[in-house]
GROMACS .gro file of C-alpha atoms in nm:
model
  390
    1MET     CA    1  17.722   4.150  -1.983
    2VAL     CA    2  17.492   4.452  -1.966
    3SER     CA    3  17.221   4.471  -1.700
    4GLN     CA    4  16.952   4.474  -1.966
    5GLN     CA    5  16.598   4.585  -1.895
    6ILE     CA    6  16.435   4.255  -1.976
    7THR     CA    7  16.404   4.100  -1.632
    8ALA     CA    8  16.052   4.004  -1.539
    9ASP     CA    9  15.875   4.196  -1.265
   10ARG     CA   10  15.849   3.996  -0.946
   11THR     CA   11  15.519   4.014  -0.768
   12ALA     CA   12  15.455   3.890  -0.418
   13SER     CA   13  15.136   3.694  -0.361
   14GLN     CA   14  14.972   3.724  -0.021
   15GLN     CA   15  14.897   3.405   0.164
   16ARG     CA   16  14.535   3.386   0.275
   17SER     CA   17  14.421   3.209   0.588
   18ARG     CA   18  14.224   2.900   0.492
   19THR     CA   19  13.920   2.740   0.654
   20PRO     CA   20  13.849   2.374   0.570
   21ILE     CA   21  13.540   2.306   0.364
   22SER     CA   22  13.231   2.225   0.561
   23GLU     CA   23  13.029   1.979   0.355
   24LYS     CA   24  12.715   2.081   0.535
   25SER     CA   25  12.752   2.451   0.469
   26GLY     CA   26  12.941   2.433   0.136
   27MET     CA   27  13.178   2.704   0.259
   28VAL     CA   28  13.542   2.777   0.167
   29ASN     CA   29  13.713   3.068   0.338
   30GLY     CA   30  13.377   3.178   0.470
   31THR     CA   31  13.220   3.190   0.121
   32ARG     CA   32  12.940   2.966   0.002
   33ILE     CA   33  13.045   2.773  -0.310
   34ASP     CA   34  12.791   2.744  -0.591
   35PRO     CA   35  12.864   2.430  -0.798
   36GLY     CA   36  12.763   2.622  -1.107
   37TRP     CA   37  13.035   2.883  -1.067
   38GLU     CA   38  13.301   2.917  -1.336
   39ILE     CA   39  13.636   2.853  -1.171
   40ASN     CA   40  13.943   3.037  -1.296
   41PRO     CA   41  14.174   2.762  -1.434
   42ASN     CA   42  14.475   2.979  -1.352
   43ALA     CA   43  14.396   2.944  -0.983
   44THR     CA   44  14.601   2.624  -0.972
   45ALA     CA   45  14.911   2.816  -1.080
   46VAL     CA   46  14.893   3.088  -0.816
   47PRO     CA   47  15.139   3.026  -0.531
   48GLY     CA   48  14.956   2.959  -0.204
   49HIS     CA   49  14.623   2.894  -0.376
   50ARG     CA   50  14.675   2.546  -0.522
   51HIS     CA   51  14.542   2.360  -0.220
   52LEU     CA   52  14.247   2.595  -0.197
   53ALA     CA   53  14.169   2.537  -0.566
   54ARG     CA   54  14.176   2.161  -0.512
   55GLU     CA   55  13.932   2.194  -0.221
   56ILE     CA   56  13.697   2.399  -0.437
   57TYR     CA   57  13.704   2.154  -0.728
   58GLU     CA   58  13.661   1.854  -0.499
   59HIS     CA   59  13.368   2.023  -0.325
   60ILE     CA   60  13.198   2.085  -0.659
   61LEU     CA   61  13.247   1.720  -0.756
   62SER     CA   62  13.091   1.613  -0.429
   63THR     CA   63  12.766   1.769  -0.547
   64GLN     CA   64  12.816   1.740  -0.926
   65PRO     CA   65  13.025   1.428  -1.001
   66ASP     CA   66  13.019   1.500  -1.375
   67HIS     CA   67  13.135   1.861  -1.352
   68LEU     CA   68  13.380   1.859  -1.645
   69GLU     CA   69  13.586   2.164  -1.559
   70SER     CA   70  13.654   2.031  -1.209
   71LEU     CA   71  13.746   1.688  -1.347
   72LYS     CA   72  13.983   1.845  -1.598
   73GLU     CA   73  14.155   2.075  -1.348
   74LEU     CA   74  14.187   1.805  -1.084
   75GLY     CA   75  14.323   1.567  -1.347
   76GLN     CA   76  14.590   1.823  -1.436
   77MET     CA   77  14.681   1.868  -1.070
   78ASP     CA   78  14.688   1.491  -1.012
   79PHE     CA   79  14.934   1.452  -1.298
   80GLU     CA   80  15.159   1.732  -1.174
   81GLU     CA   81  15.160   1.576  -0.827
   82GLY     CA   82  15.248   1.231  -0.962
   83ASN     CA   83  14.906   1.071  -0.906
   84PHE     CA   84  14.897   0.926  -1.257
   85ALA     CA   85  14.624   0.666  -1.208
   86GLN     CA   86  14.392   0.929  -1.060
   87ALA     CA   87  14.481   1.169  -1.343
   88ILE     CA   88  14.391   0.905  -1.603
   89GLU     CA   89  14.060   0.833  -1.432
   90ARG     CA   90  13.960   1.198  -1.422
   91LEU     CA   91  14.090   1.310  -1.759
   92SER     CA   92  13.934   1.005  -1.928
   93GLN     CA   93  13.593   1.134  -1.818
   94VAL     CA   94  13.661   1.462  -1.999
   95VAL     CA   95  13.770   1.324  -2.337
   96GLY     CA   96  13.495   1.320  -2.595
   97THR     CA   97  13.346   1.640  -2.454
   98PRO     CA   98  13.398   2.004  -2.559
   99MET     CA   99  13.621   2.049  -2.251
  100ALA     CA  100  13.882   1.813  -2.396
  101ASP     CA  101  14.138   2.044  -2.557
  102ALA     CA  102  14.485   1.953  -2.685
  103GLU     CA  103  14.644   2.010  -2.346
  104CYS     CA  104  14.396   1.772  -2.184
  105PHE     CA  105  14.481   1.490  -2.426
  106HIS     CA  106  14.852   1.570  -2.392
  107ARG     CA  107  14.836   1.536  -2.014
  108LEU     CA  108  14.634   1.217  -2.046
  109GLY     CA  109  14.896   1.075  -2.280
  110GLN     CA  110  15.174   1.167  -2.040
  111ALA     CA  111  14.989   1.001  -1.755
  112TYR     CA  112  14.948   0.681  -1.959
  113ALA     CA  113  15.319   0.695  -2.048
  114ALA     CA  114  15.412   0.734  -1.681
  115GLN     CA  115  15.212   0.419  -1.612
  116GLY     CA  116  15.396   0.232  -1.887
  117ASP     CA  117  15.097   0.219  -2.125
  118SER     CA  118  15.262   0.327  -2.450
  119SER     CA  119  14.970   0.229  -2.672
  120ASN     CA  120  14.714   0.447  -2.496
  121ALA     CA  121  14.977   0.720  -2.461
  122GLU     CA  122  15.020   0.717  -2.839
  123THR     CA  123  14.644   0.740  -2.895
  124ALA     CA  124  14.609   1.035  -2.659
  125GLN     CA  125  14.901   1.225  -2.811
  126ARG     CA  126  14.762   1.172  -3.162
  127ARG     CA  127  14.432   1.323  -3.045
  128ALA     CA  128  14.621   1.617  -2.896
  129LEU     CA  129  14.790   1.677  -3.231
  130GLU     CA  130  14.460   1.660  -3.417
  131LEU     CA  131  14.351   1.954  -3.205
  132ASP     CA  132  14.684   2.137  -3.211
  133PRO     CA  133  14.928   2.021  -3.483
  134GLN     CA  134  15.184   2.281  -3.367
  135MET     CA  135  15.223   2.139  -3.012
  136ALA     CA  136  15.590   2.044  -3.006
  137ALA     CA  137  15.559   1.873  -2.667
  138ALA     CA  138  15.292   1.638  -2.802
  139HIS     CA  139  15.504   1.548  -3.106
  140PHE     CA  140  15.793   1.471  -2.871
  141ASP     CA  141  15.586   1.257  -2.634
  142LEU     CA  142  15.429   1.078  -2.930
  143GLY     CA  143  15.777   0.997  -3.056
  144VAL     CA  144  15.877   0.856  -2.717
  145SER     CA  145  15.567   0.633  -2.709
  146LEU     CA  146  15.629   0.516  -3.066
  147ARG     CA  147  15.993   0.439  -2.991
  148GLN     CA  148  15.893   0.236  -2.687
  149GLN     CA  149  15.671   0.028  -2.918
  150ASN     CA  150  15.962  -0.013  -3.163
  151LYS     CA  151  15.784   0.193  -3.430
  152LEU     CA  152  16.115   0.352  -3.516
  153GLY     CA  153  16.030   0.509  -3.851
  154GLU     CA  154  15.728   0.689  -3.709
  155ALA     CA  155  15.923   0.788  -3.398
  156THR     CA  156  16.195   0.941  -3.615
  157ALA     CA  157  15.935   1.150  -3.800
  158SER     CA  158  15.783   1.268  -3.469
  159PHE     CA  159  16.118   1.380  -3.325
  160GLN     CA  160  16.206   1.555  -3.651
  161GLN     CA  161  15.874   1.741  -3.641
  162THR     CA  162  15.942   1.837  -3.279
  163LEU     CA  163  16.269   1.997  -3.390
  164ARG     CA  164  16.100   2.181  -3.677
  165LEU     CA  165  15.874   2.342  -3.417
  166ASP     CA  166  16.139   2.384  -3.145
  167GLN     CA  167  16.497   2.377  -3.271
  168ASN     CA  168  16.632   2.407  -2.916
  169HIS     CA  169  16.463   2.091  -2.785
  170GLY     CA  170  16.761   1.901  -2.648
  171GLY     CA  171  16.549   1.602  -2.550
  172ALA     CA  172  16.427   1.561  -2.908
  173PHE     CA  173  16.786   1.557  -3.038
  174HIS     CA  174  16.875   1.295  -2.778
  175GLN     CA  175  16.575   1.074  -2.855
  176LEU     CA  176  16.626   1.113  -3.229
  177GLY     CA  177  16.988   1.009  -3.187
  178GLY     CA  178  16.885   0.699  -2.996
  179THR     CA  179  16.621   0.612  -3.256
  180LEU     CA  180  16.865   0.654  -3.544
  181GLU     CA  181  17.122   0.442  -3.361
  182GLN     CA  182  16.865   0.165  -3.323
  183GLN     CA  183  16.816   0.181  -3.699
  184GLY     CA  184  17.188   0.157  -3.763
  185ASN     CA  185  17.242   0.522  -3.867
  186ILE     CA  186  17.543   0.571  -3.640
  187ASP     CA  187  17.688   0.882  -3.804
  188GLN     CA  188  17.356   1.067  -3.794
  189ALA     CA  189  17.299   0.948  -3.438
  190LEU     CA  190  17.634   1.095  -3.328
  191VAL     CA  191  17.542   1.431  -3.480
  192CYS     CA  192  17.214   1.427  -3.287
  193TYR     CA  193  17.387   1.336  -2.961
  194GLN     CA  194  17.629   1.625  -3.007
  195GLU     CA  195  17.340   1.864  -3.072
  196ALA     CA  196  17.155   1.731  -2.769
  197ARG     CA  197  17.457   1.790  -2.547
  198LEU     CA  198  17.502   2.143  -2.680
  199LYS     CA  199  17.136   2.234  -2.627
  200GLU     CA  200  17.122   2.081  -2.281
  201LEU     CA  201  17.443   2.252  -2.166
  202ILE     CA  202  17.318   2.589  -2.292
  203ASP     CA  203  16.994   2.530  -2.100
  204ALA     CA  204  17.200   2.458  -1.789
  205ALA     CA  205  17.408   2.773  -1.845
  206PHE     CA  206  17.092   2.983  -1.855
  207GLU     CA  207  16.976   2.820  -1.532
  208ILE     CA  208  17.307   2.923  -1.372
  209GLY     CA  209  17.230   3.281  -1.468
  210MET     CA  210  17.393   3.336  -1.806
  211LEU     CA  211  17.289   3.668  -1.961
  212GLN     CA  212  17.318   3.603  -2.331
  213ILE     CA  213  17.086   3.579  -2.631
  214ARG     CA  214  17.048   3.212  -2.709
  215SER     CA  215  17.104   3.229  -3.084
  216GLU     CA  216  17.415   3.442  -3.032
  217ILE     CA  217  17.582   3.231  -2.765
  218GLU     CA  218  17.505   2.912  -2.957
  219ALA     CA  219  17.668   3.054  -3.270
  220LEU     CA  220  17.971   3.163  -3.067
  221VAL     CA  221  18.004   2.819  -2.909
  222ARG     CA  222  17.995   2.652  -3.251
  223THR     CA  223  18.262   2.892  -3.377
  224VAL     CA  224  18.487   2.831  -3.076
  225LEU     CA  225  18.443   2.453  -3.096
  226LEU     CA  226  18.585   2.453  -3.447
  227THR     CA  227  18.921   2.571  -3.310
  228ALA     CA  228  18.936   2.302  -3.037
  229PRO     CA  229  19.080   2.547  -2.782
  230ARG     CA  230  19.277   2.433  -2.477
  231ASN     CA  231  19.343   2.753  -2.282
  232ILE     CA  232  19.060   3.000  -2.221
  233LEU     CA  233  19.045   3.331  -2.037
  234GLU     CA  234  18.713   3.498  -1.957
  235ILE     CA  235  18.708   3.857  -1.830
  236GLY     CA  236  18.373   3.911  -1.654
  237SER     CA  237  18.202   3.583  -1.564
  238HIS     CA  238  17.902   3.714  -1.364
  239ARG     CA  239  17.718   3.402  -1.237
  240GLY     CA  240  17.940   3.165  -1.432
  241GLY     CA  241  17.707   3.053  -1.712
  242THR     CA  242  17.946   3.109  -2.002
  243MET     CA  243  18.242   2.967  -1.810
  244TYR     CA  244  18.028   2.657  -1.752
  245LEU     CA  245  18.005   2.620  -2.130
  246TRP     CA  246  18.380   2.663  -2.180
  247CYS     CA  247  18.446   2.400  -1.915
  248LYS     CA  248  18.183   2.142  -2.011
  249LEU     CA  249  18.184   2.169  -2.389
  250LEU     CA  250  18.563   2.177  -2.410
  251GLU     CA  251  18.669   1.912  -2.164
  252ASN     CA  252  19.045   1.887  -2.192
  253SER     CA  253  19.350   1.955  -1.982
  254GLY     CA  254  19.382   2.322  -2.076
  255HIS     CA  255  19.348   2.620  -1.844
  256ARG     CA  256  19.014   2.784  -1.763
  257ILE     CA  257  19.078   3.126  -1.613
  258THR     CA  258  18.825   3.385  -1.497
  259VAL     CA  259  18.903   3.744  -1.400
  260ASP     CA  260  18.633   3.932  -1.210
  261LEU     CA  261  18.632   4.261  -1.022
  262PRO     CA  262  18.411   4.225  -0.711
  263GLY     CA  263  18.137   4.488  -0.721
  264GLY     CA  264  18.220   4.593  -1.076
  265ASP     CA  265  17.971   4.816  -1.260
  266PHE     CA  266  17.888   4.557  -1.527
  267GLY     CA  267  17.756   4.251  -1.347
  268GLY     CA  268  18.017   4.237  -1.075
  269LEU     CA  269  17.915   4.030  -0.772
  270ALA     CA  270  17.994   4.088  -0.408
  271VAL     CA  271  18.309   3.923  -0.272
  272GLU     CA  272  18.111   3.657  -0.084
  273GLU     CA  273  17.907   3.573  -0.395
  274ILE     CA  274  18.216   3.547  -0.612
  275GLU     CA  275  18.388   3.318  -0.363
  276SER     CA  276  18.081   3.095  -0.347
  277ARG     CA  277  18.054   3.094  -0.727
  278ASN     CA  278  18.424   3.014  -0.767
  279ALA     CA  279  18.391   2.717  -0.534
  280VAL     CA  280  18.125   2.573  -0.765
  281MET     CA  281  18.316   2.661  -1.082
  282SER     CA  282  18.631   2.489  -0.957
  283GLY     CA  283  18.446   2.159  -0.990
  284TRP     CA  284  18.384   2.214  -1.361
  285SER     CA  285  18.748   2.190  -1.469
  286GLU     CA  286  19.060   2.039  -1.314
  287ASN     CA  287  19.262   2.343  -1.423
  288PHE     CA  288  19.024   2.620  -1.319
  289SER     CA  289  19.174   2.943  -1.186
  290ALA     CA  290  18.986   3.244  -1.048
  291ILE     CA  291  19.144   3.587  -1.013
  292ASN     CA  292  18.922   3.827  -0.819
  293ALA     CA  293  19.077   4.155  -0.919
  294ASP     CA  294  19.068   4.446  -1.161
  295SER     CA  295  19.152   4.317  -1.508
  296HIS     CA  296  19.323   4.650  -1.583
  297ALA     CA  297  19.581   4.610  -1.308
  298VAL     CA  298  19.929   4.501  -1.417
  299SER     CA  299  19.938   4.260  -1.123
  300THR     CA  300  19.627   4.085  -1.261
  301TYR     CA  301  19.786   4.053  -1.604
  302GLU     CA  302  20.092   3.901  -1.442
  303LYS     CA  303  19.880   3.648  -1.250
  304VAL     CA  304  19.715   3.539  -1.575
  305ARG     CA  305  20.053   3.507  -1.746
  306GLU     CA  306  20.194   3.308  -1.455
  307THR     CA  307  19.891   3.079  -1.455
  308LEU     CA  308  19.946   3.001  -1.822
  309ASP     CA  309  20.304   2.904  -1.734
  310GLY     CA  310  20.450   2.985  -2.074
  311GLU     CA  311  20.149   2.869  -2.277
  312LYS     CA  312  19.927   3.090  -2.491
  313LEU     CA  313  19.551   3.145  -2.483
  314ASP     CA  314  19.342   2.987  -2.757
  315PHE     CA  315  19.029   3.186  -2.674
  316LEU     CA  316  18.972   3.514  -2.488
  317PHE     CA  317  18.616   3.619  -2.404
  318ILE     CA  318  18.586   3.985  -2.300
  319ASP     CA  319  18.264   4.062  -2.112
  320GLY     CA  320  18.378   4.281  -1.823
  321ASP     CA  321  18.411   4.660  -1.827
  322HIS     CA  322  18.186   4.780  -2.113
  323THR     CA  323  18.306   5.141  -2.122
  324TYR     CA  324  18.510   5.234  -2.427
  325GLU     CA  325  18.826   5.289  -2.225
  326GLY     CA  326  18.770   4.974  -2.019
  327VAL     CA  327  18.707   4.727  -2.300
  328LYS     CA  328  18.988   4.881  -2.506
  329LEU     CA  329  19.231   4.829  -2.219
  330ASP     CA  330  19.119   4.467  -2.175
  331PHE     CA  331  19.175   4.403  -2.544
  332PHE     CA  332  19.517   4.561  -2.575
  333MET     CA  333  19.644   4.422  -2.243
  334TYR     CA  334  19.553   4.059  -2.303
  335LYS     CA  335  19.558   4.010  -2.680
  336ASN     CA  336  19.933   3.944  -2.670
  337LEU     CA  337  19.860   3.638  -2.456
  338VAL     CA  338  19.649   3.486  -2.738
  339ARG     CA  339  19.825   3.259  -2.985
  340GLU     CA  340  19.839   3.338  -3.354
  341GLY     CA  341  19.515   3.208  -3.505
  342GLY     CA  342  19.341   3.219  -3.166
  343LEU     CA  343  19.006   3.392  -3.113
  344ILE     CA  344  18.902   3.698  -2.913
  345ALA     CA  345  18.529   3.759  -2.861
  346PHE     CA  346  18.348   4.066  -2.726
  347HIS     CA  347  17.997   4.069  -2.584
  348ASP     CA  348  17.752   4.360  -2.633
  349ILE     CA  349  17.896   4.500  -2.956
  350LYS     CA  350  17.560   4.640  -3.068
  351ASP     CA  351  17.534   5.017  -3.091
  352THR     CA  352  17.189   5.075  -2.941
  353GLN     CA  353  17.031   5.336  -2.720
  354LEU     CA  354  16.989   5.074  -2.447
  355HIS     CA  355  17.364   5.014  -2.447
  356ARG     CA  356  17.453   5.382  -2.460
  357ASP     CA  357  17.216   5.457  -2.170
  358GLN     CA  358  17.413   5.208  -1.960
  359ASN     CA  359  17.751   5.349  -2.065
  360CYS     CA  360  17.818   5.045  -2.281
  361HIS     CA  361  18.041   5.146  -2.572
  362VAL     CA  362  18.190   4.817  -2.685
  363ALA     CA  363  18.051   4.902  -3.030
  364ARG     CA  364  18.293   5.192  -3.064
  365LEU     CA  365  18.599   4.976  -3.008
  366TRP     CA  366  18.457   4.702  -3.231
  367SER     CA  367  18.414   4.951  -3.517
  368GLU     CA  368  18.776   5.059  -3.482
  369LEU     CA  369  18.925   4.710  -3.500
  370SER     CA  370  19.038   4.569  -3.830
  371GLY     CA  371  19.128   4.219  -3.935
  372ASP     CA  372  18.947   3.886  -3.969
  373LYS     CA  373  18.622   3.979  -3.792
  374MET     CA  374  18.284   3.809  -3.755
  375GLN     CA  375  17.963   3.954  -3.607
  376ILE     CA  376  17.691   3.747  -3.441
  377GLN     CA  377  17.373   3.947  -3.387
  378SER     CA  378  17.003   3.894  -3.331
  379ASP     CA  379  16.713   4.138  -3.360
  380ALA     CA  380  16.727   4.221  -2.988
  381GLN     CA  381  16.810   4.571  -2.865
  382TRP     CA  382  17.104   4.447  -2.664
  383GLY     CA  383  17.386   4.196  -2.698
  384GLY     CA  384  17.569   4.117  -3.016
  385ILE     CA  385  17.896   3.921  -3.020
  386GLY     CA  386  18.204   4.013  -3.217
  387VAL     CA  387  18.481   3.763  -3.289
  388ILE     CA  388  18.825   3.852  -3.423
  389GLN     CA  389  19.107   3.617  -3.511
  390CYS     CA  390  19.459   3.701  -3.402
   0.00000   0.00000   0.00000
């Protein structure tokens, strides 16, 4: 894992003191509100300003009950806050006007669906797709409404279109699997359920803090799954996202071992963070073992060997020290613990300026290795996964 320069900038928003609206004066925060003003729709998304935006829109409606922009924005907020009946009432006043875009119909359809009205939900989602045929979320929600009405053929087509637009939509795979099962296509349904589980677990791994390129880690997971590994060692687990995948996707009685150097240069966490992380990770597998030490120390190697208790590794994932000397030592120290036919994978094998600037030279070792090798790479300026079979 390389500390790549792709993290989003974090900006702090200042909280403003707020004065309640005076209906007599038409004032908010000491400013007179003109009902004809154009309100910035993004105001509802700014932390600390949502309540203020609602007050403004509601004040405008108190003087102009048919103000479409206010109705639309309040309808969106009502939906997000779970006030579905109110959302339907407001958004329904907007449909049929130029203010009714695809997102408006989509939200209206979702509100109907939340109220159990599948027929009106279907109608609204179809209108959304007339305005934006590429809206994957609307295709998905349309499919759900169709399935609830037992229109299984149409629902199948909607979920398939969702996946054409968003191949990583785990929910669409799950719904498609259920729809196919209802139609008696058990084999196809099982494939969809497996895809859904893979997509959803990868989503969860990213939420944990996994630093991987999605297409690359998904390809690696598929490759590893083919070998049905029992015993896995990961050198460099960072927040634990990839170890989560090895534990959850490969649920068996084999060992799951992580080796991490606290405070290491390549994603190493502080001791307290590692201990907290390990406590969570221990719940992912009944045979989880954490070794908080330098992977290059002989004592660490011996702990791994003792943990295996005479067994061999089926899969070794090296994502710790990214220097040439460091990754080379990890490879040559631990490869003898991998069974014949087992897999060893390296992260960050790309030879890019970004990697070199961060003293990442996994690419050099990868170029020197011979044997049954496979490269998994995207167009990104970082990452790349190399897999070699022992």
